[in-house]
Every structure is written in structure tokens, then in C-alpha cells.
mmCIF file of N, CA and C in Angstrom:
data_model
loop_
_atom_site.group_PDB
_atom_site.id
_atom_site.type_symbol
_atom_site.label_atom_id
_atom_site.label_comp_id
_atom_site.label_asym_id
_atom_site.label_seq_id
_atom_site.Cartn_x
_atom_site.Cartn_y
_atom_site.Cartn_z
ATOM 1 N N ALA A 155 -128.684 62.919 186.377
ATOM 2 C CA ALA A 155 -127.286 63.549 186.708
ATOM 3 C C ALA A 155 -126.489 62.734 187.639
ATOM 4 N N SER A 156 -127.136 62.301 188.791
ATOM 5 C CA SER A 156 -126.523 61.317 189.607
ATOM 6 C C SER A 156 -126.172 60.005 189.053
ATOM 7 N N GLU A 157 -126.922 59.355 188.015
ATOM 8 C CA GLU A 157 -126.381 58.238 187.518
ATOM 9 C C GLU A 157 -124.965 58.459 186.736
ATOM 10 N N ASN A 158 -125.161 59.548 185.870
ATOM 11 C CA ASN A 158 -123.561 59.754 185.241
ATOM 12 C C ASN A 158 -122.447 59.995 186.241
ATOM 13 N N GLU A 159 -123.047 60.758 187.408
ATOM 14 C CA GLU A 159 -121.794 61.096 188.266
ATOM 15 C C GLU A 159 -121.402 59.631 189.029
ATOM 16 N N ASP A 160 -122.345 58.848 189.353
ATOM 17 C CA ASP A 160 -121.840 57.334 189.776
ATOM 18 C C ASP A 160 -121.134 56.609 188.714
ATOM 19 N N GLU A 161 -121.465 56.664 187.614
ATOM 20 C CA GLU A 161 -120.797 55.960 186.663
ATOM 21 C C GLU A 161 -119.220 56.528 186.231
ATOM 22 N N ASP A 162 -119.246 57.795 186.255
ATOM 23 C CA ASP A 162 -117.868 58.429 186.222
ATOM 24 C C ASP A 162 -116.907 58.264 187.357
ATOM 25 N N GLU A 163 -117.658 58.029 188.523
ATOM 26 C CA GLU A 163 -116.768 57.807 189.630
ATOM 27 C C GLU A 163 -116.255 56.245 189.645
ATOM 28 N N PHE A 164 -117.347 55.524 189.268
ATOM 29 C CA PHE A 164 -116.976 53.872 188.998
ATOM 30 C C PHE A 164 -115.700 53.896 188.004
ATOM 31 N N ARG A 165 -115.891 54.731 186.790
ATOM 32 C CA ARG A 165 -114.893 54.526 185.700
ATOM 33 C C ARG A 165 -113.576 54.993 186.387
ATOM 34 N N ARG A 166 -113.445 56.260 186.862
ATOM 35 C CA ARG A 166 -112.224 56.723 187.692
ATOM 36 C C ARG A 166 -111.598 55.580 188.920
ATOM 37 N N THR A 167 -112.328 54.958 189.556
ATOM 38 C CA THR A 167 -111.921 54.285 190.636
ATOM 39 C C THR A 167 -111.400 52.894 189.729
ATOM 40 N N TRP A 168 -112.048 52.410 188.781
ATOM 41 C CA TRP A 168 -111.999 51.086 188.152
ATOM 42 C C TRP A 168 -110.558 51.528 187.382
ATOM 43 N N LEU A 169 -110.257 52.844 186.736
ATOM 44 C CA LEU A 169 -109.136 53.135 186.034
ATOM 45 C C LEU A 169 -107.946 53.059 186.991
ATOM 46 N N ARG A 170 -108.060 53.836 188.036
ATOM 47 C CA ARG A 170 -107.167 53.794 189.266
ATOM 48 C C ARG A 170 -106.686 52.592 189.597
ATOM 49 N N CYS A 171 -107.665 51.443 189.739
ATOM 50 C CA CYS A 171 -107.057 50.138 190.070
ATOM 51 C C CYS A 171 -106.118 49.433 189.032
ATOM 52 N N LEU A 172 -106.545 49.849 187.758
ATOM 53 C CA LEU A 172 -105.670 49.331 186.714
ATOM 54 C C LEU A 172 -104.545 50.010 186.508
ATOM 55 N N MET A 173 -104.423 51.390 186.515
ATOM 56 C CA MET A 173 -103.309 52.015 186.238
ATOM 57 C C MET A 173 -102.243 52.240 187.348
ATOM 58 N N GLY A 174 -102.844 52.148 188.783
ATOM 59 C CA GLY A 174 -102.040 52.242 189.754
ATOM 60 C C GLY A 174 -101.279 50.878 190.274
ATOM 61 N N LYS A 175 -101.368 49.803 189.414
ATOM 62 C CA LYS A 175 -100.489 48.697 189.751
ATOM 63 C C LYS A 175 -99.055 48.984 189.651
ATOM 64 N N ARG A 176 -98.364 48.393 190.727
ATOM 65 C CA ARG A 176 -97.060 48.341 190.755
ATOM 66 C C ARG A 176 -96.290 47.613 189.438
ATOM 67 N N LYS A 177 -95.317 48.086 188.936
ATOM 68 C CA LYS A 177 -94.634 47.419 187.984
ATOM 69 C C LYS A 177 -93.771 46.153 188.498
ATOM 70 N N LYS A 178 -93.711 45.397 187.946
ATOM 71 C CA LYS A 178 -92.772 44.332 188.385
ATOM 72 C C LYS A 178 -91.510 44.453 188.255
ATOM 73 N N ALA A 179 -90.660 43.968 189.161
ATOM 74 C CA ALA A 179 -89.122 44.357 188.931
ATOM 75 C C ALA A 179 -88.711 43.561 187.710
ATOM 76 N N SER A 180 -87.567 44.338 187.140
ATOM 77 C CA SER A 180 -87.138 43.632 186.043
ATOM 78 C C SER A 180 -86.342 42.688 186.387
ATOM 79 N N LYS A 181 -86.257 41.573 185.504
ATOM 80 C CA LYS A 181 -85.237 40.368 185.909
ATOM 81 C C LYS A 181 -83.955 40.662 185.758
ATOM 82 N N PRO A 182 -83.253 40.407 186.748
ATOM 83 C CA PRO A 182 -81.527 40.538 186.691
ATOM 84 C C PRO A 182 -80.950 39.896 185.432
ATOM 85 N N PRO A 183 -80.101 40.485 184.718
ATOM 86 C CA PRO A 183 -79.494 39.736 183.490
ATOM 87 C C PRO A 183 -78.766 38.461 183.836
ATOM 88 N N PRO A 184 -78.646 37.607 182.974
ATOM 89 C CA PRO A 184 -78.366 36.348 183.146
ATOM 90 C C PRO A 184 -76.981 36.321 183.586
ATOM 91 N N LYS A 185 -76.405 35.383 184.368
ATOM 92 C CA LYS A 185 -74.907 35.181 184.875
ATOM 93 C C LYS A 185 -74.191 34.803 183.730
ATOM 94 N N ALA A 186 -73.003 35.321 183.492
ATOM 95 C CA ALA A 186 -71.987 35.005 182.610
ATOM 96 C C ALA A 186 -71.705 33.450 182.919
ATOM 97 N N LYS A 187 -71.554 32.778 181.950
ATOM 98 C CA LYS A 187 -71.145 31.066 182.174
ATOM 99 C C LYS A 187 -69.639 31.191 182.390
ATOM 100 N N ARG A 188 -69.339 30.485 183.324
ATOM 101 C CA ARG A 188 -67.928 30.348 183.874
ATOM 102 C C ARG A 188 -67.205 29.472 182.697
ATOM 103 N N PRO A 189 -66.043 29.716 182.017
ATOM 104 C CA PRO A 189 -65.327 29.138 181.049
ATOM 105 C C PRO A 189 -64.698 27.684 181.723
ATOM 106 N N THR A 190 -65.050 26.823 181.074
ATOM 107 C CA THR A 190 -64.660 25.184 181.586
ATOM 108 C C THR A 190 -63.325 24.988 181.138
ATOM 109 N N LEU A 191 -62.431 24.384 182.040
ATOM 110 C CA LEU A 191 -61.033 24.347 181.570
ATOM 111 C C LEU A 191 -60.794 23.026 181.101
ATOM 112 N N GLU A 192 -59.872 22.941 180.158
ATOM 113 C CA GLU A 192 -59.479 21.738 179.253
ATOM 114 C C GLU A 192 -59.298 20.553 180.084
ATOM 115 N N LYS A 193 -59.566 19.342 179.829
ATOM 116 C CA LYS A 193 -59.202 17.975 180.415
ATOM 117 C C LYS A 193 -58.428 17.140 179.491
ATOM 118 N N VAL A 194 -58.207 17.508 178.095
ATOM 119 C CA VAL A 194 -57.534 16.893 177.057
ATOM 120 C C VAL A 194 -56.408 17.733 176.627
ATOM 121 N N PHE A 195 -55.173 17.145 176.563
ATOM 122 C CA PHE A 195 -54.151 18.154 176.056
ATOM 123 C C PHE A 195 -53.288 17.537 175.055
ATOM 124 N N ASP A 196 -52.088 18.171 174.502
ATOM 125 C CA ASP A 196 -51.194 17.828 173.605
ATOM 126 C C ASP A 196 -50.076 17.007 174.338
ATOM 127 N N CYS A 197 -49.581 16.247 173.778
ATOM 128 C CA CYS A 197 -48.506 15.010 174.493
ATOM 129 C C CYS A 197 -47.014 15.653 174.142
ATOM 130 N N PRO A 198 -46.332 16.137 175.040
ATOM 131 C CA PRO A 198 -45.056 16.675 174.728
ATOM 132 C C PRO A 198 -44.060 15.436 174.211
ATOM 133 N N PHE A 199 -44.333 14.208 174.562
ATOM 134 C CA PHE A 199 -43.130 13.222 174.186
ATOM 135 C C PHE A 199 -43.579 12.814 172.627
ATOM 136 N N CYS A 200 -45.015 12.332 172.321
ATOM 137 C CA CYS A 200 -44.917 11.690 171.024
ATOM 138 C C CYS A 200 -45.545 13.144 170.096
ATOM 139 N N GLY A 201 -45.752 14.034 170.552
ATOM 140 C CA GLY A 201 -46.353 15.300 170.030
ATOM 141 C C GLY A 201 -47.745 15.174 169.067
ATOM 142 N N HIS A 202 -48.475 14.135 169.385
ATOM 143 C CA HIS A 202 -49.844 14.372 169.142
ATOM 144 C C HIS A 202 -50.780 15.213 169.789
ATOM 145 N N GLU A 203 -51.863 15.726 169.131
ATOM 146 C CA GLU A 203 -52.792 16.422 169.674
ATOM 147 C C GLU A 203 -54.003 15.901 170.316
ATOM 148 N N GLN A 204 -54.353 16.559 171.447
ATOM 149 C CA GLN A 204 -55.506 15.998 172.114
ATOM 150 C C GLN A 204 -55.505 14.537 172.508
ATOM 151 N N CYS A 205 -54.419 14.138 172.835
ATOM 152 C CA CYS A 205 -54.203 12.550 173.198
ATOM 153 C C CYS A 205 -53.911 12.261 174.722
ATOM 154 N N VAL A 206 -53.673 13.284 175.608
ATOM 155 C CA VAL A 206 -53.373 13.279 176.805
ATOM 156 C C VAL A 206 -54.592 13.721 177.787
ATOM 157 N N GLU A 207 -55.018 12.639 178.603
ATOM 158 C CA GLU A 207 -55.990 12.751 179.370
ATOM 159 C C GLU A 207 -55.594 12.957 180.874
ATOM 160 N N CYS A 208 -56.438 13.475 181.716
ATOM 161 C CA CYS A 208 -56.150 13.903 183.083
ATOM 162 C C CYS A 208 -57.136 13.572 183.842
ATOM 163 N N ASP A 209 -56.823 12.370 184.768
ATOM 164 C CA ASP A 209 -58.046 12.021 185.903
ATOM 165 C C ASP A 209 -57.521 12.615 187.132
ATOM 166 N N ILE A 210 -58.720 13.210 187.774
ATOM 167 C CA ILE A 210 -58.410 13.706 188.913
ATOM 168 C C ILE A 210 -59.268 12.885 189.985
ATOM 169 N N MET A 211 -58.640 12.175 190.944
ATOM 170 C CA MET A 211 -59.157 11.360 191.898
ATOM 171 C C MET A 211 -59.307 12.370 193.256
ATOM 172 N N ARG A 212 -60.109 12.986 193.522
ATOM 173 C CA ARG A 212 -60.032 14.031 194.619
ATOM 174 C C ARG A 212 -60.214 13.124 195.998
ATOM 175 N N ALA A 213 -61.014 12.040 196.031
ATOM 176 C CA ALA A 213 -61.109 11.231 197.210
ATOM 177 C C ALA A 213 -59.894 10.618 197.682
ATOM 178 N N LYS A 214 -59.088 10.354 196.612
ATOM 179 C CA LYS A 214 -57.423 9.726 196.844
ATOM 180 C C LYS A 214 -56.515 10.976 197.023
ATOM 181 N N GLY A 215 -56.812 12.181 196.467
ATOM 182 C CA GLY A 215 -56.010 13.202 196.477
ATOM 183 C C GLY A 215 -54.818 12.890 195.519
ATOM 184 N N VAL A 216 -55.042 12.413 194.245
ATOM 185 C CA VAL A 216 -54.200 12.285 193.457
ATOM 186 C C VAL A 216 -54.713 12.780 191.885
ATOM 187 N N GLY A 217 -53.692 13.186 191.264
ATOM 188 C CA GLY A 217 -54.099 13.727 189.882
ATOM 189 C C GLY A 217 -53.222 12.675 188.851
ATOM 190 N N ARG A 218 -53.642 12.302 187.866
ATOM 191 C CA ARG A 218 -52.945 11.448 186.822
ATOM 192 C C ARG A 218 -53.116 11.891 185.638
ATOM 193 N N VAL A 219 -51.926 11.995 184.729
ATOM 194 C CA VAL A 219 -51.980 12.350 183.158
ATOM 195 C C VAL A 219 -51.456 11.380 182.579
ATOM 196 N N THR A 220 -52.213 10.840 181.472
ATOM 197 C CA THR A 220 -51.727 9.712 180.767
ATOM 198 C C THR A 220 -51.985 9.882 179.228
ATOM 199 N N CYS A 221 -50.898 9.547 178.304
ATOM 200 C CA CYS A 221 -51.065 9.828 176.913
ATOM 201 C C CYS A 221 -51.641 8.449 176.378
ATOM 202 N N ARG A 222 -52.736 8.574 175.804
ATOM 203 C CA ARG A 222 -53.367 7.553 174.999
ATOM 204 C C ARG A 222 -52.714 6.608 173.866
ATOM 205 N N LEU A 223 -51.661 7.545 173.326
ATOM 206 C CA LEU A 223 -50.950 6.630 172.264
ATOM 207 C C LEU A 223 -49.603 6.109 172.737
ATOM 208 N N CYS A 224 -48.900 6.896 173.368
ATOM 209 C CA CYS A 224 -47.456 6.601 173.984
ATOM 210 C C CYS A 224 -47.296 5.842 175.277
ATOM 211 N N HIS A 225 -48.501 6.148 175.675
ATOM 212 C CA HIS A 225 -48.716 5.545 177.369
ATOM 213 C C HIS A 225 -47.745 6.042 178.385
ATOM 214 N N GLU A 226 -47.171 7.376 178.082
ATOM 215 C CA GLU A 226 -46.433 8.068 179.236
ATOM 216 C C GLU A 226 -47.432 8.544 180.371
ATOM 217 N N THR A 227 -47.019 8.436 181.494
ATOM 218 C CA THR A 227 -47.721 8.875 182.638
ATOM 219 C C THR A 227 -47.075 9.705 183.659
ATOM 220 N N PHE A 228 -47.991 10.487 184.343
ATOM 221 C CA PHE A 228 -47.432 11.277 185.502
ATOM 222 C C PHE A 228 -48.582 11.423 186.639
ATOM 223 N N ALA A 229 -48.109 11.192 187.689
ATOM 224 C CA ALA A 229 -49.212 11.369 188.991
ATOM 225 C C ALA A 229 -48.516 12.144 189.858
ATOM 226 N N LYS A 230 -49.453 12.875 190.563
ATOM 227 C CA LYS A 230 -48.932 14.045 191.555
ATOM 228 C C LYS A 230 -50.136 13.946 192.675
ATOM 229 N N LYS A 231 -49.492 14.243 194.042
ATOM 230 C CA LYS A 231 -50.673 14.383 194.805
ATOM 231 C C LYS A 231 -51.342 15.911 194.658
ATOM 232 N N ILE A 232 -52.502 15.987 194.902
ATOM 233 C CA ILE A 232 -53.059 17.295 194.697
ATOM 234 C C ILE A 232 -53.699 17.706 195.841
ATOM 235 N N THR A 233 -54.268 19.005 195.935
ATOM 236 C CA THR A 233 -54.972 19.532 196.774
ATOM 237 C C THR A 233 -56.465 20.045 196.244
ATOM 238 N N HIS A 234 -57.456 20.232 197.060
ATOM 239 C CA HIS A 234 -58.936 20.468 196.697
ATOM 240 C C HIS A 234 -58.770 21.671 195.839
ATOM 241 N N LEU A 235 -57.621 22.283 195.672
ATOM 242 C CA LEU A 235 -57.952 23.580 194.863
ATOM 243 C C LEU A 235 -57.290 23.428 193.379
ATOM 244 N N GLU A 236 -56.534 22.242 193.064
ATOM 245 C CA GLU A 236 -56.049 22.004 191.973
ATOM 246 C C GLU A 236 -56.862 21.332 190.919
ATOM 247 N N ASP A 237 -56.653 21.616 189.607
ATOM 248 C CA ASP A 237 -57.447 20.997 188.637
ATOM 249 C C ASP A 237 -56.571 20.311 187.442
ATOM 250 N N ALA A 238 -57.170 19.726 186.497
ATOM 251 C CA ALA A 238 -56.485 18.914 185.254
ATOM 252 C C ALA A 238 -55.467 19.739 184.846
ATOM 253 N N VAL A 239 -55.763 21.270 184.613
ATOM 254 C CA VAL A 239 -54.852 21.823 183.865
ATOM 255 C C VAL A 239 -53.483 22.115 184.979
ATOM 256 N N ASP A 240 -53.632 22.001 186.111
ATOM 257 C CA ASP A 240 -52.570 22.196 187.019
ATOM 258 C C ASP A 240 -51.592 20.998 187.039
ATOM 259 N N VAL A 241 -52.295 19.814 186.994
ATOM 260 C CA VAL A 241 -51.499 18.630 187.038
ATOM 261 C C VAL A 241 -50.607 18.442 185.829
ATOM 262 N N TYR A 242 -51.314 18.873 184.554
ATOM 263 C CA TYR A 242 -50.508 18.813 183.248
ATOM 264 C C TYR A 242 -49.588 19.898 183.152
ATOM 265 N N SER A 243 -49.566 20.941 183.648
ATOM 266 C CA SER A 243 -48.638 21.940 183.825
ATOM 267 C C SER A 243 -47.502 21.397 184.573
ATOM 268 N N GLU A 244 -47.655 20.900 185.710
ATOM 269 C CA GLU A 244 -46.722 20.283 186.555
ATOM 270 C C GLU A 244 -46.032 19.205 186.036
ATOM 271 N N TRP A 245 -46.584 18.369 185.111
ATOM 272 C CA TRP A 245 -45.941 17.346 184.249
ATOM 273 C C TRP A 245 -44.856 17.852 183.362
ATOM 274 N N ILE A 246 -45.343 18.844 182.715
ATOM 275 C CA ILE A 246 -44.554 19.826 181.758
ATOM 276 C C ILE A 246 -43.389 20.382 182.239
ATOM 277 N N ASP A 247 -43.647 20.874 183.541
ATOM 278 C CA ASP A 247 -42.269 21.282 184.264
ATOM 279 C C ASP A 247 -41.381 20.370 184.750
ATOM 280 N N ALA A 248 -41.924 19.401 185.173
ATOM 281 C CA ALA A 248 -40.992 18.142 185.521
ATOM 282 C C ALA A 248 -40.353 17.763 184.358
ATOM 283 N N THR A 249 -40.673 17.642 183.243
ATOM 284 C CA THR A 249 -40.154 16.993 182.068
ATOM 285 C C THR A 249 -38.927 17.876 181.809
ATOM 286 N N VAL A 250 -39.226 19.384 181.769
ATOM 287 C CA VAL A 250 -38.406 20.427 181.587
ATOM 288 C C VAL A 250 -37.109 20.302 182.425
ATOM 289 N N ALA A 251 -37.682 20.205 183.619
ATOM 290 C CA ALA A 251 -36.593 20.289 184.576
ATOM 291 C C ALA A 251 -35.725 18.968 184.636
ATOM 292 N N ALA A 252 -36.319 17.639 184.230
ATOM 293 C CA ALA A 252 -35.581 16.559 183.919
ATOM 294 C C ALA A 252 -34.767 16.752 182.712
ATOM 295 N N ASN A 253 -34.949 17.242 181.845
ATOM 296 C CA ASN A 253 -34.042 17.493 180.435
ATOM 297 C C ASN A 253 -33.088 18.531 180.647
ATOM 298 N N GLU A 254 -33.416 19.687 181.488
ATOM 299 C CA GLU A 254 -32.303 20.413 181.989
ATOM 300 C C GLU A 254 -31.214 19.602 182.742
ATOM 301 N N ASP A 255 -31.675 19.006 183.814
ATOM 302 C CA ASP A 255 -30.793 18.165 184.751
ATOM 303 C C ASP A 255 -29.954 17.310 183.808
ATOM 304 N N ASP A 256 -30.292 16.747 182.753
ATOM 305 C CA ASP A 256 -29.701 15.850 181.938
ATOM 306 C C ASP A 256 -28.681 16.473 181.146
ATOM 307 N N GLY A 257 -28.965 17.731 180.826
ATOM 308 C CA GLY A 257 -28.147 18.551 179.876
ATOM 309 C C GLY A 257 -27.020 19.069 180.712
ATOM 310 N N ASN A 258 -27.076 19.257 181.917
ATOM 311 C CA ASN A 258 -26.147 19.867 183.003
ATOM 312 C C ASN A 258 -25.217 18.751 183.293
ATOM 313 N N LYS A 259 -25.653 17.330 183.457
ATOM 314 C CA LYS A 259 -24.797 16.267 183.792
ATOM 315 C C LYS A 259 -24.017 15.786 182.368
ATOM 316 N N ARG A 260 -24.538 16.059 181.303
ATOM 317 C CA ARG A 260 -23.571 15.786 180.044
ATOM 318 C C ARG A 260 -22.504 16.736 180.025
ATOM 319 N N THR A 261 -22.782 18.159 180.432
ATOM 320 C CA THR A 261 -21.974 19.130 180.108
ATOM 321 C C THR A 261 -20.643 18.672 181.160
ATOM 322 N N ALA A 262 -20.976 18.502 182.338
ATOM 323 C CA ALA A 262 -19.987 18.240 183.273
ATOM 324 C C ALA A 262 -19.170 16.953 182.919
ATOM 325 N N ARG A 263 -19.597 15.853 182.150
ATOM 326 C CA ARG A 263 -19.102 15.035 181.689
ATOM 327 C C ARG A 263 -18.202 15.259 180.712
ATOM 328 N N ASP A 264 -18.629 16.063 179.910
ATOM 329 C CA ASP A 264 -17.924 16.426 178.517
ATOM 330 C C ASP A 264 -16.803 17.342 178.891
ATOM 331 N N LYS A 265 -16.743 18.150 180.099
ATOM 332 C CA LYS A 265 -16.000 18.937 180.675
ATOM 333 C C LYS A 265 -14.704 17.863 181.216
ATOM 334 N N LYS A 266 -15.032 16.947 181.951
ATOM 335 C CA LYS A 266 -14.045 16.066 182.546
ATOM 336 C C LYS A 266 -13.225 15.254 181.343
ATOM 337 N N ASN A 267 -14.182 14.765 180.371
ATOM 338 C CA ASN A 267 -13.307 14.177 179.220
ATOM 339 C C ASN A 267 -12.453 15.081 178.597
ATOM 340 N N ASP A 268 -12.681 16.346 178.531
ATOM 341 C CA ASP A 268 -11.795 17.114 177.708
ATOM 342 C C ASP A 268 -10.422 17.447 178.250
ATOM 343 N N GLU A 269 -10.739 17.287 179.797
ATOM 344 C CA GLU A 269 -9.298 17.522 180.523
ATOM 345 C C GLU A 269 -8.256 16.361 180.398
#
């Protein structure tokens, strides 16, 4: 009877060792990938798609936008926070502002000619 009791005790101890282990912590969910911003854009001058490239030279603090087809360029000083999209949008804003200024000058000339 003592042999059976010793075997039972051994089995209980052995099962306790197997069953009593801590479960591993579950892995955290994978981080969502950050969306990448575009570096190639459409040209507002020649109208071609995906032909404007933006070069960011952080060491010099300059961002340059160039169309491969019509060779229009725009450069501006940048900060460490700005990216290619910011330089491109600044270029678009500058062209819109230049067109509005030209339109205002023409209307002023037209008014003078009318008088």
C-alpha cells in the first residue's frame, strides 16, 4: 500500500509541476504602419501626372520641387518639421498667389485704359 501511496504522491507532484506553470504573456498587437507621404506629384504647369519630384536637403535646409518634363522648379528654405508634401503645397500656393497678382494688375491697367 505504501508503494501505491508513493506513486500517487509522485504523480500528484509531477502533475502540479506541469499544470501549475504560469502562462506566457500574450504578445502585444502589431503596431499599425505609418502611412508614407508622397514624394512624386502632378505638375500644375504642363498637366502631366506623377512627373514632379521633390528633393529635401535637410543638411542645407532647402526643399526643391522639379518637373521632369517642363523643367519648372521651385525652392524654399525648410525646417526640420517640413516634408515633400509641404514644399509642393507651398509651390502651388505661390503659383496661385502669382496668378492672382497678375490678374489684379491687369484689371487695374484695364480700368486706366477705359478712363
